[in-house]
Amino acid sequence: MSSIITVSGLRKAYDTGFVALDGVDLDIAKGEIFALLGPNGAGKTTLISIICGLVRASAGEVRIDGHEINREYRAARSAIGLVPQDISLEIFATVWDTVRFSRGLFGLKPDNGFIETLLRDLTLWDKRHARILELSGGMKRRVMIAKALAHEPKLLFLDEPTAGVDVNLRRDMWVLVRSLRQRGVTIILTTHYIQEAEEMADRVGVIADGKLLLVEQTAALMHRFGKRRLRLELARPLAEIPASLSRWNLELAEDGRCLVYHFDANTTENGVQDLLRALGELGLDFTDLETGRSSLEDIFLTLVEQKA
Amino acid sequence: MNARFNPRGVWTVYRAEMARMRRTFWQSIATPVITTILYFVVFGGAVGSHMHSVQGVGYGAFIVPGLIMLTLLTQSISNASVGFYFPIFTKAIFEILSAPLSAFETVTAYVGAAATKSVLLGLIILITASFFIKLQILHPVWMVAFMLLTSITFSLFGFIIGIWARNFEQLSIIPAIIVTPLTFLGGAFYSIDMLPEPWRTLNLFNPVVYLISGFRWSFYGAADVRVMTSLACTLGFMAACLAAIWWIFRTGYRLKP
């Protein structure tokens, strides 16, 4: 599939000397949902800001749908819709006017039918005559999305879209993102809710200290780095792990009441059967058994810690 | 939108800025008009009735061009600076900066709207003045030209202030401590020939003298300085503002880090 974003050797050093991006290369395919993960100050927002024309790059090149963002800025920017992290709206304008304004900025003819559909999809139709200052935080966030979609972009950036929003809005937003993808819109999101990336993204990029640590299919990443965990609740607490169990590298938790075993999720020879047999032979009874799988969050933390 | 120009984008910003003036009718239109009427009543009526004519014109009529110029200068700066600073303050400016608008188009939209508002106010004040004082306009084309040039030039200046200001205090400080005093000293209410030396000569370094003088000449044919000097001074200041704005967009000063 062809790329809608091509980032090559992108570097950003601010006047203070702080290097926010250090040689970033990235390709995003048309129609995919891409999640950019990273701790605060990793360079996520700087990367998005450069692509959208809000920050000037120190070096490197960005192309949107084949258009270089500085020389062909009109074509490049026309393809992009941006929902920034902060709610930033003209508070005295009405919902209807502010969404029409966004469409006009991109040189498109007014299309009341399209804007009506957009506002209905975002459950803003009943609020179309309300001024922004009269809206709740969640409603304002919906208006930000409506504005970003008003010019029917091919590419939508969502910078922390669900930060501080309620469960309903977060669920609606996920539905919206999936429906946009069905219409062929490419979506790039940054999020602190890693569960969000895990559930929605086709691919994940992890960024730290201005460098892309990896870019990988979400499923492949989960598979490659995924660990499983077996937790056994013991009938009687242990003071220490018996020496005969040392080959499983167990962890004794909760004041000796729990044994935890981490194993590779990708192998069949994981040692669980042998462990259970060995416990039986030692007469160590357990009252409960629980298995779990490491989340993308665990993987993300591991990667960032390895980098540090 | 074509590849070279985004007229609908410019029109969208222009119309939104004009809508802001309608939303803030009392602040944008009523307040300056009421203030100017008070000037006419106090200076033109109460004080002016005890004064001789100035440059062959009754005092009430003499101050009309100066009062219009005072409004044009202060309102152009205020409209353009607030118009551009407010989206910076609310961070809504990201929408303008990430839209397919060139620097020229952005400036055209904001400065065009600010200048339009100022010219409208100037015309309203001119019409209001005609109810109080018998006016004559000897050179109407030059009057309109000076109005437009002054409004555009000082809207460009206001646009620069809107980008430079870090807070609302800085936004108002240059109009309050520089522009308004220069306008009062620049002959809004008197001819600079009425000043004793060395104040008269010193006042020739005040650029507003040339604006008011040229504008008054378009009304009554009398001026403190040559009209071409007034025109050159206005155009020179406009060129300086355009150069500053070109530099701002080229370097990204305060807009694009």
Coordinates of C-alpha atoms in Angstrom, one line a residue:
Chain A
M1 CA 0.0 0.0 0.0
S2 CA 1.4 3.5 -0.8
S3 CA 2.5 5.9 1.9
I4 CA 0.4 8.9 2.9
I5 CA 3.2 10.2 5.2
T6 CA 6.9 9.9 4.5
V7 CA 9.2 11.3 7.1
S8 CA 13.0 11.2 6.4
G9 CA 15.8 12.2 8.7
L10 CA 13.6 14.6 10.6
R11 CA 15.4 16.6 13.3
K12 CA 14.2 19.4 15.5
A13 CA 16.5 21.4 17.8
Y14 CA 14.8 24.3 19.6
D15 CA 16.6 27.6 20.2
T16 CA 17.2 26.5 23.8
G17 CA 19.3 23.6 22.5
F18 CA 16.8 21.0 23.4
V19 CA 16.7 18.3 20.7
A20 CA 13.1 17.2 20.4
L21 CA 13.5 15.0 17.4
D22 CA 16.7 13.3 16.4
G23 CA 16.7 11.7 12.9
V24 CA 13.2 10.3 12.7
D25 CA 12.2 8.1 9.7
L26 CA 8.7 7.0 9.4
D27 CA 6.3 5.8 6.7
I28 CA 2.5 5.6 7.3
A29 CA 0.4 3.7 4.8
K30 CA -2.9 5.1 3.5
G31 CA -5.9 3.9 5.5
E32 CA -4.1 2.6 8.5
I33 CA -4.5 3.6 12.2
F34 CA -1.2 4.3 13.6
A35 CA -0.6 5.0 17.3
L36 CA 2.4 6.9 18.5
L37 CA 3.4 6.1 22.0
G38 CA 6.0 7.8 24.2
P39 CA 6.5 9.4 27.6
N40 CA 6.0 13.1 28.1
G41 CA 8.5 15.1 26.2
A42 CA 9.4 12.2 23.9
G43 CA 8.8 14.3 20.8
K44 CA 5.3 13.1 19.8
T45 CA 3.7 16.5 19.6
T46 CA 6.7 18.0 17.9
L47 CA 6.5 15.4 15.2
I48 CA 2.9 16.1 14.6
S49 CA 3.4 19.8 14.7
I50 CA 6.1 19.7 12.1
I51 CA 4.0 17.5 9.8
C52 CA 1.1 20.0 10.2
G53 CA 3.2 23.1 9.6
L54 CA 3.1 24.4 13.1
V55 CA 6.8 23.9 13.9
R56 CA 9.7 24.3 11.6
A57 CA 12.1 21.4 11.2
S58 CA 15.8 21.8 11.7
A59 CA 16.6 19.2 9.1
G60 CA 14.9 16.4 7.2
E61 CA 11.9 16.1 4.9
V62 CA 8.2 15.4 5.3
R63 CA 5.9 14.4 2.4
I64 CA 2.1 14.2 2.7
D65 CA 0.6 12.1 -0.1
G66 CA 3.7 12.9 -2.1
H67 CA 3.7 16.6 -1.4
E68 CA 6.7 18.2 0.4
I69 CA 5.2 20.2 3.3
N70 CA 7.1 23.4 2.7
R71 CA 7.3 23.8 -1.1
E72 CA 3.8 22.3 -1.7
Y73 CA 2.2 23.4 1.6
R74 CA -1.2 24.0 0.1
A75 CA -1.7 20.4 -1.2
A76 CA 0.0 18.9 1.9
R77 CA -2.0 20.8 4.4
S78 CA -5.3 20.3 2.5
A79 CA -4.9 16.6 3.2
I80 CA -4.6 17.0 7.0
G81 CA -7.0 17.4 9.8
L82 CA -5.6 18.1 13.2
V83 CA -7.2 17.7 16.7
P84 CA -4.6 19.1 19.1
Q85 CA -4.2 18.1 22.7
D86 CA -5.5 21.4 24.1
I87 CA -9.0 22.6 23.5
S88 CA -8.5 25.8 21.6
L89 CA -11.6 27.4 20.3
E90 CA -13.0 30.9 19.7
I91 CA -15.3 30.8 22.7
F92 CA -17.9 33.4 21.4
A93 CA -18.5 31.6 18.1
T94 CA -21.4 29.2 17.7
V95 CA -20.8 25.5 16.9
W96 CA -22.2 25.8 13.4
D97 CA -20.2 28.9 12.6
T98 CA -16.9 27.6 13.9
V99 CA -17.2 24.3 11.9
R100 CA -18.2 26.3 8.7
F101 CA -15.2 28.5 9.4
S102 CA -12.8 25.5 9.4
R103 CA -14.2 24.3 6.1
G104 CA -13.8 27.7 4.5
L105 CA -10.2 28.1 5.7
F106 CA -9.3 25.1 3.4
G107 CA -10.9 26.8 0.5
L108 CA -13.9 24.6 0.2
K109 CA -17.4 25.7 -0.7
P110 CA -19.9 25.7 2.2
D111 CA -21.8 22.4 2.3
N112 CA -24.5 22.6 4.9
G113 CA -25.6 19.0 4.3
F114 CA -22.1 17.7 5.0
I115 CA -21.7 19.8 8.1
E116 CA -25.2 18.7 9.4
T117 CA -24.1 15.0 8.9
L118 CA -20.8 15.7 10.7
L119 CA -22.5 17.4 13.6
R120 CA -25.1 14.6 13.9
D121 CA -22.4 11.9 13.8
L122 CA -20.7 13.7 16.7
T123 CA -24.0 14.3 18.6
L124 CA -23.5 18.0 18.3
W125 CA -26.6 18.8 16.1
D126 CA -28.7 19.9 19.0
K127 CA -25.9 22.2 20.1
R128 CA -25.3 23.8 16.7
H129 CA -26.6 27.2 17.8
A130 CA -24.8 27.2 21.2
R131 CA -21.8 29.3 21.7
I132 CA -18.6 27.4 22.5
L133 CA -18.4 28.9 26.0
E134 CA -21.7 27.3 26.9
L135 CA -20.5 23.8 26.1
S136 CA -19.0 21.1 28.5
G137 CA -15.4 20.0 28.1
G138 CA -16.5 16.8 26.3
M139 CA -18.7 18.8 23.8
K140 CA -15.8 21.1 23.1
R141 CA -13.6 18.1 22.3
R142 CA -16.3 16.9 19.9
V143 CA -16.3 20.4 18.3
M144 CA -12.5 20.1 17.8
I145 CA -13.0 16.9 16.0
A146 CA -15.8 18.3 13.8
K147 CA -13.6 21.2 12.9
A148 CA -10.7 18.9 12.0
L149 CA -13.0 16.9 9.7
A150 CA -14.9 19.8 8.2
H151 CA -12.7 19.9 5.1
E152 CA -12.9 16.1 4.6
P153 CA -9.2 15.3 5.2
K154 CA -7.4 12.2 4.0
L155 CA -5.3 12.2 7.2
L156 CA -6.4 12.9 10.7
F157 CA -4.1 13.6 13.6
L158 CA -5.5 13.0 17.1
D159 CA -3.2 14.3 19.7
E160 CA -4.3 12.7 23.0
P161 CA -7.9 12.7 21.9
T162 CA -9.4 11.0 24.9
A163 CA -7.3 12.7 27.6
G164 CA -9.7 13.9 30.4
V165 CA -12.9 12.8 28.6
D166 CA -15.6 10.6 30.1
V167 CA -16.2 7.0 29.2
N168 CA -19.1 7.7 26.8
L169 CA -17.1 10.1 24.8
R170 CA -14.1 7.8 24.7
R171 CA -16.3 5.0 23.4
D172 CA -17.9 7.3 20.8
M173 CA -14.5 8.4 19.7
W174 CA -13.4 4.9 19.1
V175 CA -16.5 4.2 17.0
L176 CA -15.8 7.4 15.1
V177 CA -12.2 6.5 14.4
R178 CA -13.2 3.1 13.1
S179 CA -15.9 4.5 10.9
L180 CA -13.4 7.1 9.5
R181 CA -10.9 4.3 8.7
Q182 CA -13.7 2.5 6.8
R183 CA -14.1 5.6 4.7
G184 CA -10.3 5.5 3.9
V185 CA -9.1 8.1 6.3
T186 CA -5.7 7.5 7.7
I187 CA -5.5 8.1 11.5
I188 CA -2.5 8.9 13.6
L189 CA -3.1 9.1 17.3
T190 CA -1.0 9.8 20.3
T191 CA -2.4 8.5 23.5
H192 CA -1.6 7.8 27.1
Y193 CA -4.3 5.2 27.2
I194 CA -2.2 2.3 25.8
Q195 CA -5.3 0.1 25.9
E196 CA -6.6 2.5 23.3
A197 CA -3.7 1.9 21.0
E198 CA -3.8 -1.9 21.7
E199 CA -7.5 -2.1 20.7
M200 CA -7.5 0.3 17.7
A201 CA -4.1 0.7 16.1
D202 CA -2.9 -1.4 13.2
R203 CA 0.7 -0.3 13.9
V204 CA 2.4 1.2 16.9
G205 CA 5.4 3.5 17.0
V206 CA 7.3 4.0 20.2
I207 CA 9.2 7.2 20.6
A208 CA 11.6 8.3 23.4
D209 CA 14.1 11.1 23.6
G210 CA 13.3 12.2 20.1
K211 CA 14.1 8.8 18.5
L212 CA 11.7 6.2 17.1
L213 CA 12.6 3.1 19.1
L214 CA 10.4 0.8 16.9
V215 CA 7.5 0.7 14.5
E216 CA 5.7 -2.5 14.3
Q217 CA 2.3 -4.1 13.7
T218 CA 0.4 -4.0 17.0
A219 CA -0.3 -7.8 16.9
A220 CA 3.3 -8.7 16.0
L221 CA 4.6 -6.5 18.8
M222 CA 2.3 -8.1 21.3
H223 CA 3.4 -11.5 20.0
R224 CA 7.1 -10.7 20.0
F225 CA 7.3 -9.0 23.3
G226 CA 4.3 -10.7 24.9
K227 CA 4.7 -12.6 28.2
R228 CA 2.2 -14.6 30.0
R229 CA 1.9 -14.8 33.8
L230 CA 0.7 -17.7 36.0
R231 CA -0.3 -16.7 39.5
L232 CA -0.9 -19.4 42.1
E233 CA -2.6 -18.6 45.4
L234 CA -1.1 -21.0 48.0
A235 CA -3.1 -22.8 50.7
R236 CA -0.2 -22.2 53.1
P237 CA 2.3 -19.3 52.9
L238 CA 5.9 -20.1 52.1
A239 CA 8.9 -18.5 53.8
E240 CA 11.0 -19.0 50.7
I241 CA 10.9 -20.7 47.3
P242 CA 12.1 -24.4 47.6
A243 CA 15.4 -25.0 45.9
S244 CA 13.9 -27.7 43.7
L245 CA 11.8 -25.0 42.0
S246 CA 14.7 -22.8 41.1
R247 CA 14.7 -23.6 37.4
W248 CA 11.3 -21.8 36.9
N249 CA 12.6 -18.5 38.2
L250 CA 9.5 -18.0 40.4
E251 CA 8.6 -14.9 42.3
L252 CA 7.1 -15.1 45.8
A253 CA 4.6 -12.4 46.4
E254 CA 2.0 -11.2 48.9
D255 CA 3.9 -12.2 52.0
G256 CA 4.5 -15.7 50.7
R257 CA 0.9 -16.4 49.8
C258 CA 1.4 -16.2 46.1
L259 CA 3.8 -17.8 43.5
V260 CA 4.1 -15.9 40.2
Y261 CA 5.6 -17.5 37.1
H262 CA 6.4 -15.5 34.0
F263 CA 6.8 -17.5 30.8
D264 CA 7.1 -16.9 27.0
A265 CA 3.7 -16.6 25.4
N266 CA 5.0 -17.8 22.1
T267 CA 6.2 -21.3 23.0
T268 CA 4.3 -24.4 23.7
E269 CA 7.1 -25.7 25.9
N270 CA 6.5 -23.2 28.6
G271 CA 7.1 -25.4 31.6
V272 CA 3.6 -24.9 33.2
Q273 CA 2.8 -28.6 33.3
D274 CA 6.2 -29.4 34.9
L275 CA 5.8 -26.7 37.4
L276 CA 2.3 -27.9 38.5
R277 CA 3.6 -31.4 38.8
A278 CA 6.6 -30.3 40.9
L279 CA 4.3 -28.4 43.2
G280 CA 2.2 -31.5 43.7
E281 CA 5.3 -33.6 44.5
L282 CA 6.3 -31.0 47.1
G283 CA 2.8 -31.1 48.6
L284 CA 2.3 -27.4 47.9
D285 CA -1.4 -27.0 47.4
F286 CA -3.0 -23.9 45.9
T287 CA -6.5 -22.5 46.3
D288 CA -6.7 -20.4 43.1
L289 CA -5.0 -20.2 39.8
E290 CA -4.9 -17.2 37.4
T291 CA -3.2 -16.6 34.1
G292 CA -2.7 -13.2 32.4
R293 CA -1.0 -11.7 29.4
S294 CA 1.3 -8.7 29.4
S295 CA -0.4 -5.6 27.9
L296 CA 1.0 -3.2 25.4
E297 CA 1.6 -0.9 28.4
D298 CA 4.0 -3.5 29.9
I299 CA 5.8 -3.8 26.6
F300 CA 5.9 0.0 26.2
L301 CA 7.4 0.4 29.6
T302 CA 9.9 -2.3 29.0
L303 CA 11.1 -0.7 25.7
V304 CA 11.4 2.7 27.3
E305 CA 13.3 1.3 30.3
Q306 CA 15.6 -0.6 28.0
K307 CA 16.3 2.7 26.1
A308 CA 17.0 4.5 29.4
Chain B
M1 CA -8.9 26.4 -3.8
N2 CA -6.4 26.7 -6.6
A3 CA -2.7 26.0 -6.2
R4 CA -1.6 29.6 -6.1
F5 CA -4.3 31.4 -4.1
N6 CA -6.9 30.5 -1.5
P7 CA -9.5 33.3 -1.9
R8 CA -12.2 31.5 0.0
G9 CA -9.8 31.0 2.9
V10 CA -9.0 34.7 2.9
W11 CA -12.7 35.6 2.7
T12 CA -13.5 33.1 5.6
V13 CA -11.1 34.8 7.9
Y14 CA -12.1 38.3 6.8
R15 CA -15.8 37.5 7.3
A16 CA -15.2 36.0 10.8
E17 CA -13.3 39.1 11.8
M18 CA -16.1 41.4 10.6
A19 CA -18.6 39.2 12.5
R20 CA -16.6 39.8 15.6
M21 CA -17.1 43.5 15.2
R22 CA -20.9 43.0 14.9
R23 CA -20.8 40.8 18.1
T24 CA -19.0 43.5 20.0
F25 CA -21.0 46.4 18.6
W26 CA -20.8 48.6 21.7
Q27 CA -17.1 48.2 22.0
S28 CA -16.2 48.4 18.3
I29 CA -18.6 51.1 17.0
A30 CA -20.7 52.8 19.6
T31 CA -17.9 53.6 22.1
P32 CA -15.6 55.4 19.6
V33 CA -18.5 57.2 18.1
I34 CA -19.8 58.4 21.5
T35 CA -16.3 59.5 22.5
T36 CA -15.8 61.5 19.3
I37 CA -19.2 63.2 19.7
L38 CA -18.1 64.3 23.2
Y39 CA -14.9 65.7 21.6
F40 CA -17.1 67.7 19.2
V41 CA -19.3 69.0 22.0
V42 CA -16.4 69.9 24.3
F43 CA -13.7 71.2 21.9
G44 CA -15.8 72.0 18.9
G45 CA -18.8 73.6 20.7
A46 CA -17.8 74.8 24.2
V47 CA -14.1 75.6 23.7
G48 CA -14.2 76.2 19.9
S49 CA -16.9 78.9 20.1
H50 CA -14.4 81.1 22.0
M51 CA -11.6 80.6 19.5
H52 CA -10.6 82.3 16.3
S53 CA -10.4 80.3 13.1
V54 CA -7.3 78.2 12.5
Q55 CA -5.7 78.1 9.0
G56 CA -8.8 80.0 7.9
V57 CA -11.2 77.3 9.1
G58 CA -13.5 77.5 12.1
Y59 CA -12.1 75.5 15.1
G60 CA -15.0 73.0 15.2
A61 CA -14.4 72.1 11.5
F62 CA -10.6 72.3 12.0
I63 CA -10.5 69.4 14.5
V64 CA -12.7 67.0 12.4
P65 CA -9.8 65.6 10.3
G66 CA -7.6 65.2 13.4
L67 CA -10.4 63.4 15.3
I68 CA -11.0 61.1 12.4
M69 CA -7.3 60.4 12.2
L70 CA -7.1 59.8 15.9
T71 CA -9.8 57.2 15.5
L72 CA -8.3 55.6 12.4
L73 CA -4.9 55.2 14.2
T74 CA -6.1 53.9 17.5
Q75 CA -8.8 51.6 16.0
S76 CA -6.7 50.2 13.2
I77 CA -4.0 49.2 15.8
S78 CA -6.5 47.9 18.3
N79 CA -8.6 45.9 15.7
A80 CA -5.6 44.3 14.1
S81 CA -3.7 43.6 17.3
V82 CA -6.6 42.1 19.2
G83 CA -7.9 40.3 16.1
F84 CA -4.6 38.4 15.8
Y85 CA -3.6 38.2 19.4
F86 CA -6.8 36.7 20.6
P87 CA -6.4 33.4 18.6
I88 CA -2.8 33.3 19.8
F89 CA -4.0 33.7 23.4
T90 CA -6.7 31.0 23.0
K91 CA -4.2 28.8 21.0
A92 CA -6.9 28.7 18.2
I93 CA -4.2 30.1 15.9
F94 CA -3.0 26.6 15.2
E95 CA -6.0 26.4 12.8
I96 CA -4.8 29.4 10.8
L97 CA -1.2 28.3 10.7
S98 CA -2.0 24.7 9.6
A99 CA -4.4 25.8 6.9
P100 CA -3.4 26.1 3.3
L101 CA -3.1 29.9 3.6
S102 CA 0.1 31.8 2.7
A103 CA 1.5 34.5 4.9
F104 CA 0.3 37.1 2.4
E105 CA -3.2 35.7 2.5
T106 CA -3.2 35.6 6.3
V107 CA -2.1 39.2 6.5
T108 CA -4.5 40.3 3.8
A109 CA -7.5 38.7 5.7
Y110 CA -6.6 40.1 9.2
V111 CA -5.3 43.5 8.1
G112 CA -8.1 43.9 5.5
A113 CA -10.8 43.3 8.2
A114 CA -9.1 45.6 10.7
A115 CA -8.7 48.4 8.1
T116 CA -12.3 48.0 6.9
K117 CA -13.6 48.4 10.4
S118 CA -11.5 51.5 10.9
V119 CA -12.6 53.1 7.6
L120 CA -16.2 52.4 8.5
L121 CA -15.7 54.0 11.8
G122 CA -14.0 57.0 10.2
L123 CA -16.9 57.4 7.8
I124 CA -19.4 57.1 10.7
I125 CA -17.5 59.8 12.6
L126 CA -17.4 62.0 9.4
I127 CA -21.1 61.7 9.0
T128 CA -21.7 62.3 12.7
A129 CA -19.5 65.4 12.5
S130 CA -21.6 66.7 9.6
F131 CA -24.6 66.9 11.9
F132 CA -22.7 69.3 14.3
I133 CA -20.4 71.2 11.9
K134 CA -20.6 72.5 8.3
L135 CA -17.9 70.5 6.5
Q136 CA -16.2 70.9 3.2
I137 CA -14.0 68.3 1.5
L138 CA -11.9 69.9 -1.3
H139 CA -10.1 66.8 -2.4
P140 CA -12.4 63.8 -1.7
V141 CA -10.3 61.3 -3.6
W142 CA -7.2 62.2 -1.5
M143 CA -9.3 62.1 1.6
V144 CA -10.3 58.5 0.8
A145 CA -6.7 57.7 -0.2
F146 CA -5.3 59.0 3.1
M147 CA -8.0 57.1 5.0
L148 CA -7.3 53.9 3.3
L149 CA -3.5 54.3 3.5
T150 CA -3.6 55.2 7.2
S151 CA -6.0 52.4 8.1
I152 CA -4.0 49.7 6.2
T153 CA -0.6 51.0 7.5
F154 CA -1.7 51.1 11.1
S155 CA -3.5 47.8 10.8
L156 CA -0.2 46.3 9.7
F157 CA 1.4 47.9 12.7
G158 CA -1.3 46.5 14.9
F159 CA -0.8 43.1 13.4
I160 CA 2.8 43.2 14.4
I161 CA 1.9 44.2 17.9
G162 CA -0.6 41.3 18.0
I163 CA 2.2 38.9 17.3
W164 CA 4.8 40.6 19.5
A165 CA 2.6 40.9 22.6
R166 CA 2.9 38.3 25.3
N167 CA -0.2 39.5 27.3
F168 CA -3.1 41.9 27.2
E169 CA -1.0 44.6 28.9
Q170 CA 1.6 44.6 26.2
L171 CA -1.2 44.6 23.7
S172 CA -2.4 48.0 24.9
I173 CA 0.8 49.6 26.0
I174 CA 2.1 50.8 22.6
P175 CA -1.3 52.4 21.6
A176 CA -1.7 53.9 25.1
I177 CA 1.8 55.3 25.7
I178 CA 3.1 56.0 22.2
V179 CA 0.3 56.3 19.6
T180 CA -2.3 58.3 21.5
P181 CA 0.2 60.9 22.9
L182 CA 1.8 61.3 19.4
T183 CA -1.7 61.8 17.9
F184 CA -2.6 64.5 20.5
L185 CA 0.8 66.2 20.0
G186 CA 0.6 65.7 16.2
G187 CA -1.9 68.5 15.6
A188 CA -5.2 66.7 16.1
F189 CA -6.5 69.8 18.0
Y190 CA -4.2 72.6 16.7
S191 CA -1.9 73.6 13.9
I192 CA 1.7 72.9 14.8
D193 CA 2.4 76.5 13.7
M194 CA 0.7 77.5 16.9
L195 CA 3.6 75.9 18.9
P196 CA 6.5 78.0 20.0
E197 CA 10.1 76.9 19.1
P198 CA 11.8 74.5 19.7
W199 CA 8.5 72.5 20.2
R200 CA 7.4 73.2 16.7
T201 CA 10.7 71.8 15.2
L202 CA 10.7 68.9 17.6
N203 CA 7.2 68.0 16.6
L204 CA 8.3 67.6 13.0
F205 CA 9.9 64.3 14.2
N206 CA 6.5 63.1 15.1
P207 CA 5.2 61.0 12.2
V208 CA 1.6 61.5 13.1
V209 CA 2.0 65.3 12.2
Y210 CA 2.4 64.2 8.6
L211 CA -0.7 62.0 8.6
I212 CA -3.0 64.6 10.2
S213 CA -1.6 67.4 8.0
G214 CA -2.1 65.5 4.8
F215 CA -5.6 64.4 5.8
R216 CA -6.6 67.9 6.8
W217 CA -5.3 69.2 3.5
S218 CA -7.7 66.9 1.7
F219 CA -10.5 68.7 3.5
Y220 CA -9.5 72.4 3.6
G221 CA -6.5 72.7 1.3
A222 CA -4.3 73.9 4.1
A223 CA -1.5 71.9 5.7
D224 CA 1.3 72.2 8.3
V225 CA 3.7 70.3 5.9
R226 CA 3.7 69.6 2.2
V227 CA 1.1 67.0 1.1
M228 CA 3.7 64.9 -0.8
T229 CA 5.8 64.7 2.4
S230 CA 2.8 63.5 4.2
L231 CA 2.2 60.8 1.5
A232 CA 5.8 59.8 1.5
C233 CA 5.9 59.5 5.3
T234 CA 2.8 57.3 5.3
L235 CA 4.1 55.1 2.5
G236 CA 7.5 54.8 4.2
F237 CA 5.9 53.6 7.5
M238 CA 3.8 51.1 5.5
A239 CA 7.0 49.8 3.8
A240 CA 8.6 49.4 7.3
C241 CA 5.6 47.5 8.6
L242 CA 5.5 45.2 5.6
A243 CA 9.3 44.5 5.9
A244 CA 8.8 43.6 9.6
I245 CA 5.9 41.2 8.8
W246 CA 7.9 39.6 6.0
W247 CA 10.7 39.0 8.5
I248 CA 8.2 37.6 11.1
F249 CA 6.8 35.0 8.7
R250 CA 10.2 34.2 7.2
T251 CA 11.7 33.5 10.7
G252 CA 8.6 32.2 12.3
Y253 CA 9.1 34.7 15.2
R254 CA 6.5 34.0 17.9
L255 CA 4.4 32.0 15.5
K256 CA 6.4 28.9 14.5
P257 CA 9.2 27.8 16.8

